[in-house]
Amino acid sequence: MTTDLSAPARRGTTTAGRGNSPRPPFGVSAVSVLAVLIALFSLVPLGYVAYMTVATGWDTAVGLILRPRVGELLLNTLLLMAATIPLCLLLGVAGAWLVERTKLRGHRVWAVLLAAPLAVPAFVNSYAWVTAVPSLGGLGSGILISTLSYFPLVYIPAAATLSRLDPAIEQSAAALGLGAWRTFFRVVLPQLRIAMTGGALLVGLHLLAEYGAFAMIRFDTFTTAIMTQYQSTFNGAAGNMLASVLVLFCLLLLLAEVRSRGTARYARIGSGVQGKALRLPLHAYQWPAQLFLLALTALAFGLPLFYVIRWILAGGADIWTASEFLPALLTTFSYGLAGAAATTVVAFPMAYLAVRHPGWFSKSLELSNYVTSSMPGIVVALAFVTVSIRLVPGVYQTAGLLVAAYVLLFIPRALVNLRAGLAQAPKELDEAAQALGKPPLLAFIRVTLRLTAPAAAGGAALVFLAIANELTATLLLSPNGTRTLATEFWSKSSEIDYAGAAPYALLMILLSAPMTYLLFQQSKKVAGQ
Amino acid sequence: MKIRNSALAGIALAATAALGLTACGGGTPSGNSSSAAASNGGASDGITVYNAQHESLTKEWVDAFTAETGIKVTMRQGSDTELSNQIIQEGQASPADVFLTENSPAMTQVENAGLFADVDKDTLAQVPAELAPSTGKWTGIAARSTVLVYNKTKLTEDQLPKSMLDLANPEWKGKWAASPTGADFQAIVSALLELKGEAATEEWLKGMKENSKAYKGNSTAMKAVNAGEVDAALIYHYYYYGDQAKTGENSSNVTPYYFKNQDPGAFLSVSGGGVLKSSKNAAAAQQFLKFITGKKGQEVLKNGTSFEYAIGSEVPANDKLVPIKDLQAPKVDAAKLNSEKVTDLMTQAGLL
């Protein structure tokens, strides 16, 4: 799934302007060829779903789609999104506003703590909550757990945007007699539109893709039902039809986001230096605000951490001596590294075209990647399993195929960061180096690649985070005998061996924490452009 | 100049990409590449087991087998029908040497696809004929009995159903649980289908959709019974005995109830094992199957923590269990159980 947190940057700033050729010299540039190949490859899962829908035959497909069970899943999924997305927006924006724009005591600490729940994979959160309240189940619990897991996806971009908003407009509003509340709703909130629609899209896509968290609390969505069908029939028509409905959902969500993003311009115009943001005094609201943030972080981060540690203590020293433990950590680590490296390399041509040769061509290439990465891991994995068995059996069940799936699923994370990095490395520098006598290749490596390195590292870290916690694609595609932290955690917790699962949960949190912090820092930098 | 520029940049990128991809293709240290290297490169013949049995049980078998023979075993974990369908799709290219299941319908499916080799005669001789298919294409390796576990603080003995079929009646609405996505439950349905026919099965599944709560996994369903979320759950016997042998924290309020009287709910399900025709290590694969149905393998069932029934080499069941002969299980030919029909019926009933 995409956790494309720097999304506002992609949407808010145009990276165009430097290149004077409007499109790449088609057919000549090797970059274009590479980018086209990658884009075509990324369309394999979509093509597979379409092919299977056609191959199933109209009557069977209709029979499988128009049945009461699909209605139930549709209702579950819609209600889940209808409740969770607004809740995440409310919590995310309220948190961001308190942290960035009020005289909240300890706002620096709160700023980090509100991002912290992102380091807890949703299925670990679910596991902790099921321990705390064993009877959890159904829609209400789904809303509770996904809201607590995903509100940082809104909070992080909202906080980044708020910290960079030009206070001049608010000052004008105040000067014209608008009260604090009305200023917020009429001036501040509209400027958060990009952060909010972007965050809402991410939350929505996560809700569509989540499997482990919902399976644990017996809440069925399309993704859990596809997984169920997969386990019963491996590649049956019913599972594939559910997948096609789910893909349609993802596309609708992407479209809705594009539409609600609007076309208004949000960037600051004019010369001069932006003033420092104002902080409103909280007065009597100081304590309620502190309590609200305390409750939120306690439920979203404190509770899972508490129960994971409690299970670890209950399990004693024995659980740490398990022989599977170290291999799982090493495997997770190497898949994370390999996946992050491959994704960054593959994203480079795409980012290069988007920045140096913007236009319809690079735009459509990019879009094909977003479509694929909006699809849940289970659908991409199903496509890869089937296509590889039939067409390229040599790569079936290899580490390479799994890494390729990771690349497709997580490419936007690398892309967004690389674009920002490339935009800051003007090609004039490259040309200057050549003029000074460096061969073009060397100039490119010495100048452009070097300047992009920090951004590439940031993107790679995000991809690593995603891979470390990925479950469904790993379950389906991994080579025989492979065990990752996520799959081990899942197999133990499914057998209600909660103590045995706890160390894996803790390790996933520990691996994720530094990446989440990096992400938080990175989003502020990107929002400033 | 510009064209040349970007073309060169492209070459540089292509080179970097190629380097990156080969580096990760060759250098990804996964569990597989290391074990594959060990199995192909070493003198010992490693085998790959597609395992739908409980991971912990098969691991006990594997560890004992490797200790005795030095043959390495790589496991791929999955559910019965997931793996059977996967083997069928993989066909001749399947990396699997041995297939182990929890129940028999998935074995029959692979057998019908013509993918099993004959099981060695020595192995077949170790298992009673009624717990293996007449074709000899696979064999039983263990067995499990259907049971209704109920919460003794919520139900008394006289409130229990006479037959599993009663659970479809309105008085059981909201009161019982199952794990419909699991192969275990699907095997029970396949037995019902074989014993009572399609119409009765459809009717019963409709009642089940109406009455039951779905949990993921038998242990989770039992945990819910224990916590009082539901009154009873239709699962297999050993989840109860396994939990009792540990801390009992998920079964302290739970009692198992056996339907007996040849009821569909008294179904004894046979776990299967077979060797694939496409196996490149057929000898080692046959040896593994012989080992688990042999005395040592079956003693893992008797003395271990799985609490599944030992069936081969005259090893008796674990002392804590009701002996097989007292279960009064209905006679069902394992080779006739049909998993595809069952998943279709369950999909139609809205359970999947």
Coordinates of C-alpha atoms in Angstrom, one line a residue, chain B:
Chain B
M1 CA 23.4 18.5 -27.5
K2 CA 20.3 18.1 -25.4
I3 CA 19.4 14.8 -27.0
R4 CA 22.8 13.4 -26.6
N5 CA 22.8 14.6 -23.1
S6 CA 19.7 12.8 -22.0
A7 CA 20.5 9.7 -24.0
L8 CA 23.8 9.4 -22.1
A9 CA 22.0 10.0 -18.9
G10 CA 19.7 7.2 -19.9
I11 CA 22.5 4.8 -20.5
A12 CA 23.9 5.7 -17.1
L13 CA 20.6 5.0 -15.5
A14 CA 20.1 1.8 -17.4
A15 CA 23.5 0.7 -16.2
T16 CA 22.7 1.6 -12.6
A17 CA 19.3 -0.1 -12.8
A18 CA 20.8 -3.2 -14.3
L19 CA 23.4 -3.2 -11.6
G20 CA 20.8 -2.6 -8.9
L21 CA 18.5 -5.3 -10.2
T22 CA 21.2 -8.0 -10.6
A23 CA 22.5 -7.1 -7.2
C24 CA 19.2 -7.6 -5.6
G25 CA 18.4 -10.6 -7.7
G26 CA 21.6 -12.4 -6.8
G27 CA 22.1 -11.0 -3.4
T28 CA 18.8 -11.2 -1.7
P29 CA 19.5 -13.6 1.1
S30 CA 16.1 -15.2 1.6
G31 CA 15.3 -18.3 3.4
N32 CA 14.8 -20.0 0.1
S33 CA 18.0 -19.3 -1.7
S34 CA 20.0 -20.5 1.2
S35 CA 18.0 -23.6 1.7
A36 CA 17.8 -24.3 -2.0
A37 CA 21.6 -23.9 -2.2
A38 CA 21.9 -26.4 0.6
S39 CA 19.5 -28.9 -1.0
N40 CA 20.8 -28.7 -4.5
G41 CA 24.5 -28.2 -3.9
G42 CA 24.9 -30.6 -1.0
A43 CA 25.1 -34.3 -1.2
S44 CA 21.9 -34.8 0.7
D45 CA 18.7 -34.7 -1.2
G46 CA 16.6 -31.8 0.3
I47 CA 12.8 -32.0 -0.2
T48 CA 10.1 -29.3 -0.2
V49 CA 6.9 -30.0 1.7
Y50 CA 3.8 -28.1 1.0
N51 CA 2.4 -28.2 4.4
A52 CA -1.3 -27.5 5.3
Q53 CA -1.0 -29.4 8.6
H54 CA -0.3 -27.4 11.7
E55 CA 3.1 -25.9 11.3
S56 CA 4.2 -27.0 14.8
L57 CA 3.3 -30.7 14.2
T58 CA 5.0 -30.9 10.8
K59 CA 8.0 -29.2 12.3
E60 CA 8.2 -31.9 15.0
W61 CA 8.1 -34.5 12.2
V62 CA 10.7 -32.7 10.1
D63 CA 13.1 -32.2 12.9
A64 CA 12.9 -35.9 13.8
F65 CA 13.2 -36.9 10.2
T66 CA 16.2 -34.7 9.5
A67 CA 17.9 -35.8 12.7
E68 CA 17.5 -39.4 11.6
T69 CA 18.3 -39.2 7.8
G70 CA 20.2 -35.9 7.4
I71 CA 17.7 -34.9 4.7
K72 CA 16.9 -31.3 4.8
V73 CA 13.2 -30.2 4.5
T74 CA 11.9 -26.9 3.4
M75 CA 8.3 -26.1 4.3
R76 CA 5.8 -23.9 2.6
Q77 CA 2.8 -23.2 4.9
G78 CA -0.7 -22.7 3.6
S79 CA -4.2 -24.0 3.9
D80 CA -5.4 -27.3 2.4
T81 CA -7.3 -26.0 -0.6
E82 CA -5.0 -23.1 -1.2
L83 CA -2.0 -25.5 -1.6
S84 CA -3.9 -28.2 -3.5
N85 CA -5.1 -25.6 -6.1
Q86 CA -1.6 -24.2 -6.2
I87 CA -0.1 -27.6 -6.9
I88 CA -2.6 -28.1 -9.7
Q89 CA -1.8 -24.7 -11.2
E90 CA 1.9 -25.4 -10.9
G91 CA 1.5 -28.7 -12.6
Q92 CA 4.8 -30.3 -13.7
A93 CA 6.7 -27.2 -12.6
S94 CA 5.7 -27.6 -9.0
P95 CA 8.6 -27.2 -6.5
A96 CA 6.7 -29.4 -4.1
D97 CA 7.9 -33.0 -3.4
V98 CA 5.4 -33.9 -0.6
F99 CA 2.0 -32.5 0.2
L100 CA 0.5 -32.8 3.7
T101 CA -3.0 -31.7 4.6
E102 CA -5.2 -31.4 7.6
N103 CA -8.1 -33.1 5.8
S104 CA -8.6 -35.4 2.9
P105 CA -10.7 -33.4 0.3
A106 CA -7.7 -31.5 -0.9
M107 CA -5.7 -34.7 -1.4
T108 CA -8.5 -36.1 -3.5
Q109 CA -8.4 -33.0 -5.6
V110 CA -4.7 -33.4 -6.4
E111 CA -5.2 -37.1 -7.0
N112 CA -8.0 -36.4 -9.5
A113 CA -5.7 -34.0 -11.3
G114 CA -3.3 -37.0 -11.8
L115 CA -0.4 -35.4 -10.0
F116 CA 0.3 -38.0 -7.3
A117 CA 2.9 -40.8 -7.6
D118 CA 2.0 -44.1 -6.1
V119 CA 2.8 -44.3 -2.4
D120 CA 5.4 -46.9 -1.5
K121 CA 3.9 -50.3 -0.5
D122 CA 5.8 -50.3 2.8
T123 CA 4.2 -47.0 3.7
L124 CA 0.7 -48.1 2.8
A125 CA 1.1 -51.2 4.9
Q126 CA 1.7 -49.1 7.9
V127 CA -1.8 -47.4 7.7
P128 CA -5.2 -49.2 8.1
A129 CA -7.0 -49.5 4.8
E130 CA -10.1 -47.6 6.0
L131 CA -7.9 -44.5 6.7
A132 CA -6.4 -44.3 3.2
P133 CA -7.9 -44.2 -0.3
S134 CA -8.3 -47.5 -2.1
T135 CA -6.2 -46.1 -5.0
G136 CA -3.0 -45.9 -2.9
K137 CA -2.2 -42.5 -4.4
W138 CA -1.9 -41.0 -1.0
T139 CA -2.3 -42.1 2.6
G140 CA -3.7 -41.0 5.9
I141 CA -1.1 -39.6 8.3
A142 CA -3.3 -38.6 11.3
A143 CA -7.0 -38.0 12.1
R144 CA -9.2 -35.5 13.9
S145 CA -12.7 -35.8 15.2
T146 CA -15.5 -33.2 14.8
V147 CA -16.7 -31.9 18.2
L148 CA -19.0 -29.3 19.5
V149 CA -17.3 -27.4 22.3
Y150 CA -19.7 -25.5 24.5
N151 CA -19.5 -23.1 27.4
K152 CA -20.6 -25.0 30.5
T153 CA -21.8 -21.9 32.3
K154 CA -24.2 -21.1 29.4
L155 CA -25.5 -24.5 28.3
T156 CA -26.5 -27.6 30.1
E157 CA -26.2 -31.1 28.7
D158 CA -29.9 -31.4 27.9
Q159 CA -29.8 -28.3 25.8
L160 CA -27.2 -29.8 23.4
P161 CA -28.3 -30.7 19.9
K162 CA -28.8 -34.4 19.1
S163 CA -27.4 -33.9 15.6
M164 CA -25.1 -31.4 14.0
L165 CA -28.0 -30.7 11.6
D166 CA -30.0 -29.2 14.5
L167 CA -27.6 -26.2 14.5
A168 CA -29.4 -24.9 11.4
N169 CA -32.7 -24.6 13.4
P170 CA -33.9 -21.2 14.5
E171 CA -33.3 -21.8 18.3
W172 CA -29.6 -21.8 17.6
K173 CA -29.6 -18.4 16.0
G174 CA -26.6 -16.3 17.2
K175 CA -25.5 -19.1 19.5
W176 CA -22.8 -21.0 17.7
A177 CA -19.5 -20.3 16.0
A178 CA -17.3 -21.9 13.4
S179 CA -14.3 -21.0 11.2
P180 CA -15.9 -21.4 7.7
T181 CA -12.8 -20.2 5.9
G182 CA -10.7 -23.1 7.3
A183 CA -10.2 -26.4 5.6
D184 CA -11.3 -28.2 8.8
F185 CA -14.8 -26.8 8.5
Q186 CA -14.9 -27.3 4.8
A187 CA -14.1 -31.0 5.3
I188 CA -17.0 -31.4 7.7
V189 CA -19.3 -29.9 5.1
S190 CA -17.8 -32.3 2.5
A191 CA -18.7 -35.2 4.7
L192 CA -22.2 -33.8 5.1
L193 CA -22.5 -33.5 1.4
E194 CA -21.3 -37.1 0.9
L195 CA -23.7 -38.4 3.7
K196 CA -26.9 -36.4 3.1
G197 CA -26.6 -35.0 -0.5
E198 CA -26.5 -31.6 -2.0
A199 CA -30.0 -30.3 -1.2
A200 CA -29.7 -31.1 2.5
T201 CA -26.2 -29.5 2.6
E202 CA -27.4 -26.3 0.9
E203 CA -30.3 -26.1 3.4
W204 CA -27.9 -26.6 6.3
L205 CA -25.4 -24.0 5.0
K206 CA -28.3 -21.5 4.6
G207 CA -29.2 -22.1 8.3
M208 CA -25.6 -21.7 9.2
K209 CA -25.2 -18.3 7.5
E210 CA -28.3 -17.3 9.4
N211 CA -27.3 -18.7 12.8
S212 CA -23.5 -18.8 13.2
K213 CA -20.8 -16.3 13.9
A214 CA -17.6 -16.7 11.8
Y215 CA -14.2 -16.7 13.4
K216 CA -10.8 -17.0 11.8
G217 CA -9.4 -20.3 13.0
N218 CA -10.7 -23.0 15.3
S219 CA -8.7 -21.8 18.3
T220 CA -10.2 -18.3 18.0
A221 CA -13.7 -19.8 17.8
M222 CA -13.0 -21.8 21.0
K223 CA -11.6 -18.8 22.7
A224 CA -14.9 -17.0 21.9
V225 CA -16.8 -19.8 23.5
N226 CA -14.7 -19.7 26.5
A227 CA -15.2 -15.9 26.9
G228 CA -19.0 -16.4 26.5
E229 CA -19.2 -14.5 23.2
V230 CA -21.0 -17.5 21.8
D231 CA -22.5 -20.6 23.5
A232 CA -20.8 -23.3 21.3
A233 CA -18.5 -23.8 18.4
L234 CA -18.2 -26.6 15.8
I235 CA -14.5 -27.4 15.7
Y236 CA -12.1 -30.4 15.9
H237 CA -11.3 -32.1 19.1
Y238 CA -7.6 -31.4 19.6
Y239 CA -7.9 -27.6 20.0
Y240 CA -9.5 -28.3 23.3
Y241 CA -7.0 -30.9 24.5
G242 CA -4.1 -28.8 23.3
D243 CA -5.2 -25.8 25.3
Q244 CA -6.0 -27.9 28.4
A245 CA -2.5 -29.3 28.2
K246 CA -1.0 -25.8 28.2
T247 CA -2.5 -23.1 30.4
G248 CA -6.2 -23.8 29.7
E249 CA -6.7 -20.1 29.6
N250 CA -8.8 -20.4 26.4
S251 CA -10.8 -23.5 27.4
S252 CA -11.4 -23.3 31.2
N253 CA -15.1 -22.8 30.7
V254 CA -15.3 -25.2 27.8
T255 CA -16.4 -28.8 27.5
P256 CA -16.2 -30.9 24.3
Y257 CA -19.4 -32.7 23.2
Y258 CA -19.2 -35.7 20.8
F259 CA -22.3 -36.3 18.6
K260 CA -21.5 -40.0 18.0
N261 CA -24.3 -42.2 16.5
Q262 CA -22.8 -42.0 13.0
D263 CA -24.0 -38.4 12.9
P264 CA -22.4 -36.1 10.3
G265 CA -21.2 -34.2 13.3
A266 CA -19.2 -37.3 14.5
F267 CA -17.1 -37.2 11.3
L268 CA -13.6 -38.4 11.7
S269 CA -11.4 -36.5 9.2
V270 CA -8.3 -38.1 7.8
S271 CA -5.2 -35.9 7.3
G272 CA -3.4 -36.9 4.1
G273 CA 0.1 -37.2 2.8
G274 CA 1.2 -37.8 -0.8
V275 CA 4.3 -37.7 -3.0
L276 CA 4.1 -35.7 -6.2
K277 CA 4.8 -37.3 -9.6
S278 CA 6.8 -34.3 -10.6
S279 CA 9.1 -34.6 -7.5
K280 CA 12.8 -34.6 -8.4
N281 CA 13.7 -36.2 -5.1
A282 CA 11.1 -38.9 -5.1
A283 CA 13.1 -41.3 -3.0
A284 CA 13.6 -38.9 -0.2
A285 CA 10.0 -37.8 -0.5
Q286 CA 8.8 -41.4 -0.1
Q287 CA 11.2 -41.9 2.8
F288 CA 9.6 -38.9 4.5
L289 CA 6.1 -40.2 4.1
K290 CA 7.2 -43.6 5.4
F291 CA 8.8 -42.0 8.4
I292 CA 5.7 -40.0 9.5
T293 CA 3.4 -43.0 9.1
G294 CA 6.0 -45.2 10.8
K295 CA 6.4 -45.8 14.5
K296 CA 8.5 -42.8 15.3
G297 CA 6.3 -40.5 13.3
Q298 CA 3.1 -41.7 14.9
E299 CA 4.6 -41.5 18.3
V300 CA 5.0 -37.8 17.7
L301 CA 1.2 -37.8 17.6
K302 CA 0.9 -40.0 20.7
N303 CA 3.4 -38.2 22.9
G304 CA 3.6 -34.8 21.4
T305 CA 1.5 -31.7 21.9
S306 CA -0.6 -31.9 18.7
F307 CA -3.3 -34.2 20.3
E308 CA -4.3 -35.4 16.8
Y309 CA -5.1 -39.1 16.5
A310 CA -2.2 -41.5 15.7
I311 CA -3.5 -43.9 13.1
G312 CA -0.5 -45.9 11.7
S313 CA 1.9 -48.5 12.8
E314 CA -0.4 -49.6 15.6
V315 CA 0.6 -46.7 17.7
P316 CA -2.4 -45.9 20.1
A317 CA -3.9 -42.5 20.4
N318 CA -2.8 -40.1 23.2
D319 CA -4.2 -41.4 26.5
K320 CA -6.1 -38.2 27.1
L321 CA -8.3 -38.7 24.0
V322 CA -11.5 -40.6 23.5
P323 CA -10.4 -43.7 21.6
I324 CA -11.2 -43.8 17.9
K325 CA -13.5 -46.9 18.2
D326 CA -15.7 -45.0 20.7
L327 CA -16.3 -42.0 18.5
Q328 CA -19.0 -43.9 16.5
A329 CA -18.0 -41.9 13.4
P330 CA -20.0 -42.2 10.2
K331 CA -18.4 -44.3 7.4
V332 CA -17.2 -41.9 4.7
D333 CA -14.9 -42.8 1.9
A334 CA -12.2 -40.3 2.0
A335 CA -11.6 -40.5 -1.7
K336 CA -15.2 -39.2 -2.3
L337 CA -14.9 -36.0 -0.5
N338 CA -15.2 -33.0 -2.9
S339 CA -13.7 -29.7 -1.9
E340 CA -14.5 -27.8 -5.1
K341 CA -18.2 -28.5 -4.7
V342 CA -18.0 -27.5 -1.1
T343 CA -16.4 -24.1 -1.7
D344 CA -18.9 -23.5 -4.4
L345 CA -21.8 -24.3 -2.1
M346 CA -20.3 -22.2 0.7
T347 CA -19.7 -19.3 -1.7
Q348 CA -23.4 -19.5 -2.8
A349 CA -24.5 -19.5 0.8
G350 CA -22.6 -16.3 1.4
L351 CA -20.2 -17.9 3.9
L352 CA -17.1 -17.3 1.7

